[in-house]
Short mmCIF file of C-alpha atoms and ligand atoms in Angstrom, two decimals:
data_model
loop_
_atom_site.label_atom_id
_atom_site.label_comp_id
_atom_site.label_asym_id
_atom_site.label_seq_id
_atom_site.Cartn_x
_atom_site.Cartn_y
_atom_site.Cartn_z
CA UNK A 1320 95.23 -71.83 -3.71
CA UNK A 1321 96.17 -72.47 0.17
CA UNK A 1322 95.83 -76.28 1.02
CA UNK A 1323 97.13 -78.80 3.88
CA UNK A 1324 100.30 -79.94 2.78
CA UNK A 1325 101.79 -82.48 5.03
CA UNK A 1326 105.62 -82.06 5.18
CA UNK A 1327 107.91 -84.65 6.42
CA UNK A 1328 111.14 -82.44 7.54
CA UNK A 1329 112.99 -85.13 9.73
CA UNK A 1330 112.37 -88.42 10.80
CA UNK A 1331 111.17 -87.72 14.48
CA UNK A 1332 109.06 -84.63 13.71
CA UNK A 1333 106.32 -84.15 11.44
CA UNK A 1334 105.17 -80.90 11.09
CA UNK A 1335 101.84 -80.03 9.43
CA UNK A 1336 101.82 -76.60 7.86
CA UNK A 1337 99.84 -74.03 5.91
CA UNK A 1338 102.07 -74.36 2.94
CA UNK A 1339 101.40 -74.65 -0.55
CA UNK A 1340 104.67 -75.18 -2.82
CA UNK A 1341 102.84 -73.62 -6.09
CA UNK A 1342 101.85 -70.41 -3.96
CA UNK A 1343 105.76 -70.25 -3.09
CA UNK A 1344 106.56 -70.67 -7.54
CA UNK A 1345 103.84 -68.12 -8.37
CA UNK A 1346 105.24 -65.61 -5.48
CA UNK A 1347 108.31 -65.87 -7.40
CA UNK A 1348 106.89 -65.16 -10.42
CA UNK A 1349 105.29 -62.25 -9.21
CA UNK A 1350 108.22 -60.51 -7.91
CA UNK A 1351 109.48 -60.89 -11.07
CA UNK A 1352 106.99 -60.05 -13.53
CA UNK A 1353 106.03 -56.87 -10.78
CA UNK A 1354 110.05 -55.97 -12.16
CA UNK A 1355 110.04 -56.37 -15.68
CA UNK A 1356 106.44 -54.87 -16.00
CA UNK A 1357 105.34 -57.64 -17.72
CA UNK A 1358 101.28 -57.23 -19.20
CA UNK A 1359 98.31 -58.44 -16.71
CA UNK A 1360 97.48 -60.81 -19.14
CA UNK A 1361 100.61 -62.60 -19.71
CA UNK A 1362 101.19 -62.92 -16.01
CA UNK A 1363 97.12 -64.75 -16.06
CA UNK A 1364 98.79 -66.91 -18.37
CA UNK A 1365 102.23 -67.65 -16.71
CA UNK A 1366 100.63 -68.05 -13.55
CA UNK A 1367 98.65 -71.32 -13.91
CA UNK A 1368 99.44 -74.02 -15.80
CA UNK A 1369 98.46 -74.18 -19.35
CA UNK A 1370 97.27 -78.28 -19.46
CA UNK A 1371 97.23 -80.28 -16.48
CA UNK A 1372 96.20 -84.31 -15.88
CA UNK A 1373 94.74 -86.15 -12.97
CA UNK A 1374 94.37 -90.00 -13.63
CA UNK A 1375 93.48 -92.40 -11.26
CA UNK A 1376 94.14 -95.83 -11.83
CA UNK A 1377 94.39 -99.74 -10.44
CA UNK A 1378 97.97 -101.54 -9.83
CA UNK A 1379 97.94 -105.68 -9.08
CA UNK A 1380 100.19 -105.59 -6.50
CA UNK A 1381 102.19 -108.94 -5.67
CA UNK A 1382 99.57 -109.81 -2.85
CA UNK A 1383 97.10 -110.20 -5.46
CA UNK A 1384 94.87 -106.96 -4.03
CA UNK A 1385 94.58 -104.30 -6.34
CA UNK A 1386 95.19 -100.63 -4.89
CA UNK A 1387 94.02 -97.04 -6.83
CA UNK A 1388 96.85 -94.61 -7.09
CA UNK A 1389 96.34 -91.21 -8.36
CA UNK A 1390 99.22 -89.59 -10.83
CA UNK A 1391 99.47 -86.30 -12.27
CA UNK A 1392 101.09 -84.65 -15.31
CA UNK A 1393 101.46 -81.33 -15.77
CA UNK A 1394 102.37 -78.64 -18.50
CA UNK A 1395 103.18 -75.47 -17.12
CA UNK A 1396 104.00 -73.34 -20.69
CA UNK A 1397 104.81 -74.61 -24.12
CA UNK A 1398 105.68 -70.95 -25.49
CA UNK A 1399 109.70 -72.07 -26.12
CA UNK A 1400 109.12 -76.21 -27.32
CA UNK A 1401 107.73 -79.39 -26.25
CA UNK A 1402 106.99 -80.04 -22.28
CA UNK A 1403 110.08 -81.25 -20.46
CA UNK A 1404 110.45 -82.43 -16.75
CA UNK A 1405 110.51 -85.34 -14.83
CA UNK A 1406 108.54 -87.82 -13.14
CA UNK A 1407 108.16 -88.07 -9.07
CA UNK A 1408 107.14 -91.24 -7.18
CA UNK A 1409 106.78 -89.81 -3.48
CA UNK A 1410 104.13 -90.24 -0.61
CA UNK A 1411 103.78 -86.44 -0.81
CA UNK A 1412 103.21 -85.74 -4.36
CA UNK A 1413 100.03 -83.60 -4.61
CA UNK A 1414 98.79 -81.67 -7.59
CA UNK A 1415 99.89 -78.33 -5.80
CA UNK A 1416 103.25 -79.81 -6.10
CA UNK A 1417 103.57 -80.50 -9.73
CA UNK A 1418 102.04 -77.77 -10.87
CA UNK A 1419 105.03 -75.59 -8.83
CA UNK A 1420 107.83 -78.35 -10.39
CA UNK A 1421 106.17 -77.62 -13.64
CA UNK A 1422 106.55 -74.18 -13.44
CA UNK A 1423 110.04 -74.50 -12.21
CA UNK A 1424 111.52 -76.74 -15.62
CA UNK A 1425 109.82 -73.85 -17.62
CA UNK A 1426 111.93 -71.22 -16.36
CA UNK A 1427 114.85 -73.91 -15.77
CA UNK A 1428 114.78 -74.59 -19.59
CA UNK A 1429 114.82 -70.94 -20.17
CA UNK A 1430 117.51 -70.12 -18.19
CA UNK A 1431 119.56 -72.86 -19.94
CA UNK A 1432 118.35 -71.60 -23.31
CA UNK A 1433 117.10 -74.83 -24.18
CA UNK A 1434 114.00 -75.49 -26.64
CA UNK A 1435 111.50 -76.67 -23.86
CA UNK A 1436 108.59 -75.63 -22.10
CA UNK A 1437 107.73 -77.00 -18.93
CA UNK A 1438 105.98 -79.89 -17.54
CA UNK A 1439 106.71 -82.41 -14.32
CA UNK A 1440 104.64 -85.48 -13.50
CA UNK A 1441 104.32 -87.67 -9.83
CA UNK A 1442 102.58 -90.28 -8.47
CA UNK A 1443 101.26 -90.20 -4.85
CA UNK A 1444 102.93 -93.68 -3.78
CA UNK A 1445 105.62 -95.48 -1.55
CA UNK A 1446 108.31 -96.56 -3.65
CA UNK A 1447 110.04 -97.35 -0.87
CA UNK A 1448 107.79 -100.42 0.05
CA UNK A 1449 107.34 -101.52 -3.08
CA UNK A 1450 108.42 -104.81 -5.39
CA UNK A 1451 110.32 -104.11 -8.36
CA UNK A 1452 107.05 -105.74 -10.18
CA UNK A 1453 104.99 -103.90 -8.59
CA UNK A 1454 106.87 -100.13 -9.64
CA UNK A 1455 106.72 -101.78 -13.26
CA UNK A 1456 102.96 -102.41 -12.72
CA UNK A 1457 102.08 -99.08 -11.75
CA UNK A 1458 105.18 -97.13 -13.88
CA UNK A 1459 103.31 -98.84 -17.06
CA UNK A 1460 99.78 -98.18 -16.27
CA UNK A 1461 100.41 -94.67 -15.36
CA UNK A 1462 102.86 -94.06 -18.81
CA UNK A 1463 99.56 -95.69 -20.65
CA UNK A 1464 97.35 -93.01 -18.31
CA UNK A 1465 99.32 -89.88 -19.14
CA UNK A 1466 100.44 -91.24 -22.87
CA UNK A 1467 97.58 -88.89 -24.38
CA UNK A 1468 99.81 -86.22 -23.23
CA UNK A 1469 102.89 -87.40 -24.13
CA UNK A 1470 106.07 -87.59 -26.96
CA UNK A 1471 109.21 -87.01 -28.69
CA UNK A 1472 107.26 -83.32 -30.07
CA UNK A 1473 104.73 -83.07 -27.02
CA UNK A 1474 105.99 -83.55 -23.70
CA UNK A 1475 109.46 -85.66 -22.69
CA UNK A 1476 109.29 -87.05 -18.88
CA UNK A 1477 112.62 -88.08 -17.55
CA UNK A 1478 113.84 -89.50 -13.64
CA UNK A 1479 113.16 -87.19 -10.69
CA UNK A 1480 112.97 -88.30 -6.91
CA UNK A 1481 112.61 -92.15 -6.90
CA UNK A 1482 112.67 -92.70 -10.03
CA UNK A 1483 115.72 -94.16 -12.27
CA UNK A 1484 116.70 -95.34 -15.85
CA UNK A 1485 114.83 -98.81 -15.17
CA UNK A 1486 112.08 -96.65 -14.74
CA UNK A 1487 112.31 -94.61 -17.96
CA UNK A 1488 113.05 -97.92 -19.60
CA UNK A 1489 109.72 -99.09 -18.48
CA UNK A 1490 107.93 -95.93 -19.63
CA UNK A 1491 109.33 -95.69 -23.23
CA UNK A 1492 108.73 -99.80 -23.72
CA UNK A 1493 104.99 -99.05 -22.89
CA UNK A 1494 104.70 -96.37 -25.12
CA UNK A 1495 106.58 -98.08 -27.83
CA UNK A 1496 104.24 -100.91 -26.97
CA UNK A 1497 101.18 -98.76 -28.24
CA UNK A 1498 102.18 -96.96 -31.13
CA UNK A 1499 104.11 -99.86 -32.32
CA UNK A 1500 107.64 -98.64 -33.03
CA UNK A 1501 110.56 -98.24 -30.66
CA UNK A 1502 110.13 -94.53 -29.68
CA UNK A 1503 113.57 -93.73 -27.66
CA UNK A 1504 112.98 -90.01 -27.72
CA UNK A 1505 109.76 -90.06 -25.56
CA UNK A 1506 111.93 -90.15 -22.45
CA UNK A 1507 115.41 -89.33 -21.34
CA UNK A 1508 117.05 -90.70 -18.97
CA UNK A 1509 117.13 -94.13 -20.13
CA UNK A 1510 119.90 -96.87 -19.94
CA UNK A 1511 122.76 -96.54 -22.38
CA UNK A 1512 121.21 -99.57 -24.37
CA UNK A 1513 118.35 -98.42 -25.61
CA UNK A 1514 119.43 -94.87 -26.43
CA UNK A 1515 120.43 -93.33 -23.26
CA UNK A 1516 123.54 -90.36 -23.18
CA UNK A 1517 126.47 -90.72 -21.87
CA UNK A 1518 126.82 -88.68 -18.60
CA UNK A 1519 123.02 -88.37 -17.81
CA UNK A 1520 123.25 -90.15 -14.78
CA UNK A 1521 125.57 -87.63 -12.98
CA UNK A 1522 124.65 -84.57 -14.60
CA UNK A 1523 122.33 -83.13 -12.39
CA UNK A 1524 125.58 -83.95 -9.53
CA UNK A 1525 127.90 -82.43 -12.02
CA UNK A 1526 126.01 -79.62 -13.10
CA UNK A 1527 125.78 -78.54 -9.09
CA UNK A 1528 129.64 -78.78 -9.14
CA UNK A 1529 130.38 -76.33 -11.50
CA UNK A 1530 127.18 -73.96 -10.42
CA UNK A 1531 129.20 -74.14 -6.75
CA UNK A 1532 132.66 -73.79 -8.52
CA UNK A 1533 131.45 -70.81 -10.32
CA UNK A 1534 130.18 -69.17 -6.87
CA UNK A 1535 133.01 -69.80 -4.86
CA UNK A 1536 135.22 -68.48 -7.71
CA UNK A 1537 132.58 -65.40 -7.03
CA UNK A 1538 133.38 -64.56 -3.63
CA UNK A 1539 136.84 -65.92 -3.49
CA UNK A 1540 136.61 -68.69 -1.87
CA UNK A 1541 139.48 -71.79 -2.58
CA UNK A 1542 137.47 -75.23 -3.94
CA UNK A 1543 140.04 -76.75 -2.28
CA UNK A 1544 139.46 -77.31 1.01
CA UNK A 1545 136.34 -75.77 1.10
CA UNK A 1546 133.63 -77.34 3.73
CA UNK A 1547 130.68 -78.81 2.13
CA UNK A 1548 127.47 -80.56 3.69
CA UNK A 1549 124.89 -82.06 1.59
CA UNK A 1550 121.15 -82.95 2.33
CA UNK A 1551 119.64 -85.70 0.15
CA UNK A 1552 122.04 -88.64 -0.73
CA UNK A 1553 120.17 -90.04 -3.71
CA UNK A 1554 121.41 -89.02 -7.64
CA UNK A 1555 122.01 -85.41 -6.68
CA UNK A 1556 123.33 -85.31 -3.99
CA UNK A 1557 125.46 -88.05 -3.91
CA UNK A 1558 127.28 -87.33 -7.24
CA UNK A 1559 127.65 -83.26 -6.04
CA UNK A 1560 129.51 -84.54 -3.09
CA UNK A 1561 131.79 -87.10 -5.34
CA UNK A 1562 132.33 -84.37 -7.40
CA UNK A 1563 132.97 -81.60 -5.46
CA UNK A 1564 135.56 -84.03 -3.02
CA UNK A 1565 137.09 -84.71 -6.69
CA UNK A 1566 137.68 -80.85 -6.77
CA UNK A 1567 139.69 -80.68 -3.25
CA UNK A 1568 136.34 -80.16 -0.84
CA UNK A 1569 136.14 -81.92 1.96
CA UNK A 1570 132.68 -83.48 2.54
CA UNK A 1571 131.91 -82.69 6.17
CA UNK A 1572 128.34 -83.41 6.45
CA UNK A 1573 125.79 -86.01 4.48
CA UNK A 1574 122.33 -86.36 5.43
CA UNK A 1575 119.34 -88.34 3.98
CA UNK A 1576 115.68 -88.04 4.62
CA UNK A 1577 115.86 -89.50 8.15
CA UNK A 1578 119.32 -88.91 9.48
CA UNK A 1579 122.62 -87.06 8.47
CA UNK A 1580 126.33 -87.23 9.68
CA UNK A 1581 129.08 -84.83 10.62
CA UNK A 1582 132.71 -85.27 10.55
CA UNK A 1583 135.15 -81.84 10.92
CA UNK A 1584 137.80 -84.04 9.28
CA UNK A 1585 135.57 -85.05 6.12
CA UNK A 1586 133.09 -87.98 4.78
CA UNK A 1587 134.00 -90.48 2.19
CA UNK A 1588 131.53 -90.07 -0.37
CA UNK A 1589 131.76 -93.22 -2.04
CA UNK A 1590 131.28 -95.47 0.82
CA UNK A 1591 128.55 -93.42 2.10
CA UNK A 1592 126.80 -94.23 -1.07
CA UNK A 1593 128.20 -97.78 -0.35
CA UNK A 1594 126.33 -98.29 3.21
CA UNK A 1595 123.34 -96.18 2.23
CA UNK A 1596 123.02 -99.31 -0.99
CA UNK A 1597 123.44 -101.50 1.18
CA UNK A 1598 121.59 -100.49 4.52
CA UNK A 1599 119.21 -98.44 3.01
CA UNK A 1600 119.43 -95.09 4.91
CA UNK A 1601 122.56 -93.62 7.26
CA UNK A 1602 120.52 -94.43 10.17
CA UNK A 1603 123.09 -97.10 11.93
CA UNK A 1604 126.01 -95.72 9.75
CA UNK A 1605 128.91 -95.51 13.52
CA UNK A 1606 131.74 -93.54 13.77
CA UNK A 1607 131.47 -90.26 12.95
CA UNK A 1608 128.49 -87.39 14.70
CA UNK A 1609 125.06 -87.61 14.30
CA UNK A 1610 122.44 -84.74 13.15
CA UNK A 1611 119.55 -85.14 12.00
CA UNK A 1612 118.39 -83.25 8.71
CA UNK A 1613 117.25 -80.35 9.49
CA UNK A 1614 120.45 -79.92 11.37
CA UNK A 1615 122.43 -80.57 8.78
CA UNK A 1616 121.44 -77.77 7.34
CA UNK A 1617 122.92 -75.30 9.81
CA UNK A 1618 126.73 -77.03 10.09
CA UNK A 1619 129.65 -75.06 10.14
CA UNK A 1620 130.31 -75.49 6.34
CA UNK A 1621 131.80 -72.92 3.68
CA UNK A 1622 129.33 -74.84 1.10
CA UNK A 1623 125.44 -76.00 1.52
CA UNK A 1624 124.13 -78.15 -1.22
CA UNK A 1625 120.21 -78.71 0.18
CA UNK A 1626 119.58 -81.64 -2.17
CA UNK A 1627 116.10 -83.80 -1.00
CA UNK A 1628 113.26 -81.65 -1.47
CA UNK A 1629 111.34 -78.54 -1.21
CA UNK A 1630 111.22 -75.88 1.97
CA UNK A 1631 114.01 -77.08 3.92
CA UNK A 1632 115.40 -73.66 4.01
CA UNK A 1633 112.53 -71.60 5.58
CA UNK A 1634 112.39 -68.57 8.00
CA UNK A 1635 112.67 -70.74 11.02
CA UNK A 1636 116.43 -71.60 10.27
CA UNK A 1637 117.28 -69.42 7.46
CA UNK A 1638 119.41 -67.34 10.15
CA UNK A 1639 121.19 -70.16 11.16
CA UNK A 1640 122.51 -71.31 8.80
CA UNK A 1641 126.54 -70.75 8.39
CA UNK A 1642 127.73 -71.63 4.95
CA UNK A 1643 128.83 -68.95 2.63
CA UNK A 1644 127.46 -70.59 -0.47
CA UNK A 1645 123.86 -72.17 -0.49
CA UNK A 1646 123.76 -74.55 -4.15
CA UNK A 1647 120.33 -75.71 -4.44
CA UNK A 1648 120.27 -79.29 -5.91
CA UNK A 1649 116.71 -79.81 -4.95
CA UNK A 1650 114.06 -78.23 -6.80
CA UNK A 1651 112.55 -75.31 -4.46
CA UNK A 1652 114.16 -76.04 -1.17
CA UNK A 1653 114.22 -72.66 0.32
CA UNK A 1654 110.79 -70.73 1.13
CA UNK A 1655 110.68 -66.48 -0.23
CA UNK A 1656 111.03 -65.16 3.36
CA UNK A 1657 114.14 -67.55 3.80
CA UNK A 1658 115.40 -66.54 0.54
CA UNK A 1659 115.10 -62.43 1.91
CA UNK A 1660 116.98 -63.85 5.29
CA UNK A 1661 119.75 -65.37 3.77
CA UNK A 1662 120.19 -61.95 1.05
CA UNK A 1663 120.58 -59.75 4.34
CA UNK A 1664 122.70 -62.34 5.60
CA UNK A 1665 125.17 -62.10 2.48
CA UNK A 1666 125.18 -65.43 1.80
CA UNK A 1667 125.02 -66.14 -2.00
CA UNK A 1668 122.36 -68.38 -2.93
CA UNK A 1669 122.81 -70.07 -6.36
CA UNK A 1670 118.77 -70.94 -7.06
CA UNK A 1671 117.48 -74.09 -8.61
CA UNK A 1672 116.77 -73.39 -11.94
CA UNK A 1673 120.02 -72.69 -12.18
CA UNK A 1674 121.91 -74.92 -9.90
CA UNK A 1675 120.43 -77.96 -10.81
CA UNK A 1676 120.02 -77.04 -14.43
CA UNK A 1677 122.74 -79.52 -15.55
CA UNK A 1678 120.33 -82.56 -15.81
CA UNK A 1679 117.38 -81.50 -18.25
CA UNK A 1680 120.46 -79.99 -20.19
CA UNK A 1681 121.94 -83.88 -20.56
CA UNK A 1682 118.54 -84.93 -21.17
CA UNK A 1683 118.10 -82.17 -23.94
CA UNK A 1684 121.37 -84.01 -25.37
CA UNK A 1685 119.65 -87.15 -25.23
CA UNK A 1686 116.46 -85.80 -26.87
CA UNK A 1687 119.13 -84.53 -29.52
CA UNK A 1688 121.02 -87.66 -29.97
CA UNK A 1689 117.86 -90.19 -30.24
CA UNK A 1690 116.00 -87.55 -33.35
CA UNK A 1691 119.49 -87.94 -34.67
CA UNK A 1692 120.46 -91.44 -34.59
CA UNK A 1693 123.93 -89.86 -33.99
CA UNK A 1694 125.47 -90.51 -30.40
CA UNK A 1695 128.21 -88.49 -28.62
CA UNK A 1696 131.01 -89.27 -26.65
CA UNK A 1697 131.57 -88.58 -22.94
CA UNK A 1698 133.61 -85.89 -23.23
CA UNK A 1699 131.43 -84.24 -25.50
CA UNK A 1700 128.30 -84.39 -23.26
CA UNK A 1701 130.19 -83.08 -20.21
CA UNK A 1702 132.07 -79.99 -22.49
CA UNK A 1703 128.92 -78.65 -24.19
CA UNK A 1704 127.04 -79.25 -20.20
CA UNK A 1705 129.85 -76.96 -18.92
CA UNK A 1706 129.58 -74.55 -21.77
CA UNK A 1707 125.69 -74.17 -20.83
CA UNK A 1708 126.41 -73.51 -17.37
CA UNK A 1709 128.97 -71.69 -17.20
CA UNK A 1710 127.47 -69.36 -19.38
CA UNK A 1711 123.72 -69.33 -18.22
CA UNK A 1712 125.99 -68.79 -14.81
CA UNK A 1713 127.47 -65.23 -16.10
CA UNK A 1714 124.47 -64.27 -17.71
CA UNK A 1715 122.78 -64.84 -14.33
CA UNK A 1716 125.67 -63.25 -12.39
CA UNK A 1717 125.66 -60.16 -14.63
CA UNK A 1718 121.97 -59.50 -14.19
CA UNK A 1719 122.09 -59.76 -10.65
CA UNK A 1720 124.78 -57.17 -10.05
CA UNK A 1721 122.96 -54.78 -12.96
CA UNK A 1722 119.52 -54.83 -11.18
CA UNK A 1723 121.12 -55.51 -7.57
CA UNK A 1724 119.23 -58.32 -7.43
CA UNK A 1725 119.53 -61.69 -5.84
CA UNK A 1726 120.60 -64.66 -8.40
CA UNK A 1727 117.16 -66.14 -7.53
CA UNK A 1728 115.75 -62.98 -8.79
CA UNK A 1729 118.21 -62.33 -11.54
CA UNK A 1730 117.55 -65.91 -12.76
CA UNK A 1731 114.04 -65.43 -12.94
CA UNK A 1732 114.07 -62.24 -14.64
CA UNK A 1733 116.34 -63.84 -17.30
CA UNK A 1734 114.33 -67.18 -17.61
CA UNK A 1735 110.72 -65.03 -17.32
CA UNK A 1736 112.07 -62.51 -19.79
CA UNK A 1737 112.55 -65.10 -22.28
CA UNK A 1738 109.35 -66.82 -22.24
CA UNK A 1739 107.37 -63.96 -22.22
CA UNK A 1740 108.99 -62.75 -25.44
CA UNK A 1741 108.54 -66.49 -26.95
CA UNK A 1742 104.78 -65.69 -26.28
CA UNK A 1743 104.89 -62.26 -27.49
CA UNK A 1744 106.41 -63.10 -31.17
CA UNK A 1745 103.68 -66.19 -30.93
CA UNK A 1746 101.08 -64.10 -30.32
CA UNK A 1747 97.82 -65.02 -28.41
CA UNK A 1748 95.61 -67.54 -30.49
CA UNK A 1749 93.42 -67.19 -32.52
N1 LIG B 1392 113.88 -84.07 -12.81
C1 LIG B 1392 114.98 -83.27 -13.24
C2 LIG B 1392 114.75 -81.82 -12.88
O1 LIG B 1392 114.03 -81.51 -11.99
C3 LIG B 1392 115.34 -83.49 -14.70
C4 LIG B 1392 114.26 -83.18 -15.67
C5 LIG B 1392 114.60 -83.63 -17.10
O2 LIG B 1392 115.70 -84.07 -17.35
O3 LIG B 1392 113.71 -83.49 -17.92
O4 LIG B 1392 115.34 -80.94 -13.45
#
């Protein structure tokens, strides 16, 4: 299951590792199936994906030469509801990846208590160098690809890294396209004008507010004034900070994926987002320090929101890292043997399939809405968001201190615990 992943951890250093992202989901997995005693069987099952999709396929691009790209989508369980999870456009998307971000939404969803199973798509590309025609060439020949394997009952995609509404607009237009009808629920994420929630765009951001909230609230600590540094300025990150400056933080430390900033006195989140729209990274951003990413990580902060993507937090700087609180906006951004590191340490880790949770919980609004016809208001969205947090947050909490476990354990016991009795009441077929 080992293979070469290359990992891009800062903009001067590359470092090539033995690392495989899926080994790191089904370690966790393991510890927690080992726990709850859970059948040999069922674990075979849980720990490889049920359906999984390789398509390879030809984009014009504006030169007029036409490139392959390869795209994946995978379906990690279905035991609790249709697949749910988003879709990646990244230079490092492999199938080792998706398969781990597709196990991820599955216990995600279940930790949330919402009617999914779990799925996650990507396609190995540069976004980043790429026309606007040329992401709507390849975003509609890869939603016609994978559109065997998707819909409203079968699997929902929604935005992930590098990918945005326009992009779910795209998707759900193609797939309309073929069966003939507008079909809003095949996606979430979408704009607001063609059946998009309220909120979605910031709940993920949101949703990493209150997870943080809750955990300082936990050990005592004041919101207000409270230190925070965030890695990864794009939709996460970018709306935690806002939000958490909203709630009396002061934002001491940004970084994206090739350089970060530090200020003891505090960061103006909105024209950080400004400069990065406009300059496209922090790179000449004056005025305040300069660390690079993997830095950032290990600033004198009361609050760490790692936000980009996965193993930032590993057992090389696990002990040096300083905040009291570690929110994990990303999806799997800190490695098993960092996660033990920072346990001894005492600092309280609030995992990813909990801390980010808040988006695929919008989205599951969205889903809602669009087989409804019925749309909400704002303040509904964000209330019944905070009501699933807040209490998949205590249930989580509780767990831990019951078993003495970790949150990243407890979380997974909840969210395993649940599936596995969605299969058991199923029932193995035929
Ligand atoms: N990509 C997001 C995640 O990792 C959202 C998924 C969704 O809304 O389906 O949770």
């Amino acid at each position: 299951m080992l293979e070469k992943v290359s990992t891009t951890t800062t903009a001067d250093k590359t470092v090539l590792e033995d690392t495989s992202v899926y080994e790191t989901a089904v370690r966790q997995l393991q510890a927690a199936a080992d726990k709850l005693g859970i059948d040999e069987g069922v674990y075979q099952i849980l720990s490889r994906p049920k359906r999984e999709l390789t398509v390879n396929f030809p984009v014009e691009m504006d030169s007029g030469e036409v490139q392959v790209f390869t795209g994946y989508r995978v379906q990690h369980n279905l035991a609790g509801g249709p697949g749910k999870g988003g879709i990646r456009y990244h230079p490092d998307v492999t199938l080792d990846e998706v398969r781990a971000l597709a196990m991820w939404m599955t216990w995600k969803c279940a930790v949330a208590g919402i009617p999914y199973g779990g799925a996650k798509g990507g396609v190995t590309c540069q976004p980043k160098v790429m026309s606007n025609r040329e992401l709507e060439r390849l975003t509609r020949r890869y939603a016609t690809e994978i559109s065997i394997m998707i819909g409203p009952d079968q699997d929902i995609p929604a935005p992930d890294i590098n990918t945005n509404a326009q992009t779910m607009a795209w998707f759900m237009d193609t797939i309309s396209m073929h069966r003939g009808i507008t079909v809003p629920g095949v996606v979430t994420g979408k704009p607001l004008s063609i059946g998009g929630t309220l909120g979605r765009v910031e709940a993920t951001g949101r949703g990493v507010m209150i997870a943080a909230r809750e955990a300082a609230s936990q050990i005592g600590l004041a919101l207000d004034g409270a230190r925070v540094a965030v890695q990864g300025y794009g939709n996460v990150g970018y709306y935690a900070a806002r939000l958490l400056a909203e709630q009396g933080c002061t934002l001491v430390g940004v970084a994206d994926s090739t350089s970060g900033l530090y200020s003891e006195t505090g960061l103006d989140a909105d024209a950080l987002r400004q400069y990065k729209d406009t300059n496209g990274s922090f790179a000449g951003y004056t005025g305040v320090d300069r660390v690079s990413p993997q830095e950032l990580l290990e600033l004198p902060c009361d609050i760490l929101v790692p936000a980009a993507i996965e193993g930032q937090v590993t057992a090389a700087n696990a002990d040096k890292i300083k905040a009291r609180i570690i929110v994990e906006g990303a999806n799997g951004p800190t490695t098993p043997e960092a996660d033990a590191i920072l346990y001894d340490k005492g600092i309280l880790v609030v995992p990813d399939i909990l801390a980010n949770a808040g988006g695929v919980v919008v989205s599951y609004f969205e889903w809602v809405q669009n087989i409804q016809h019925y749309f909400w208001d704002l303040d509904e969205v964000n209330q019944q968001m905070e009501s699933i947090m807040v209490r998949s947050f205590a249930e989580v909490t509780e767990l831990a201190r019951e078993e003495g476990a970790s949150m990243r354990d407890a979380a997974m016991l909840l969210a395993v615990g649940r599936v596995v009795e969605a299969m058991r009441v199923r029932g193995v077929y035929p």
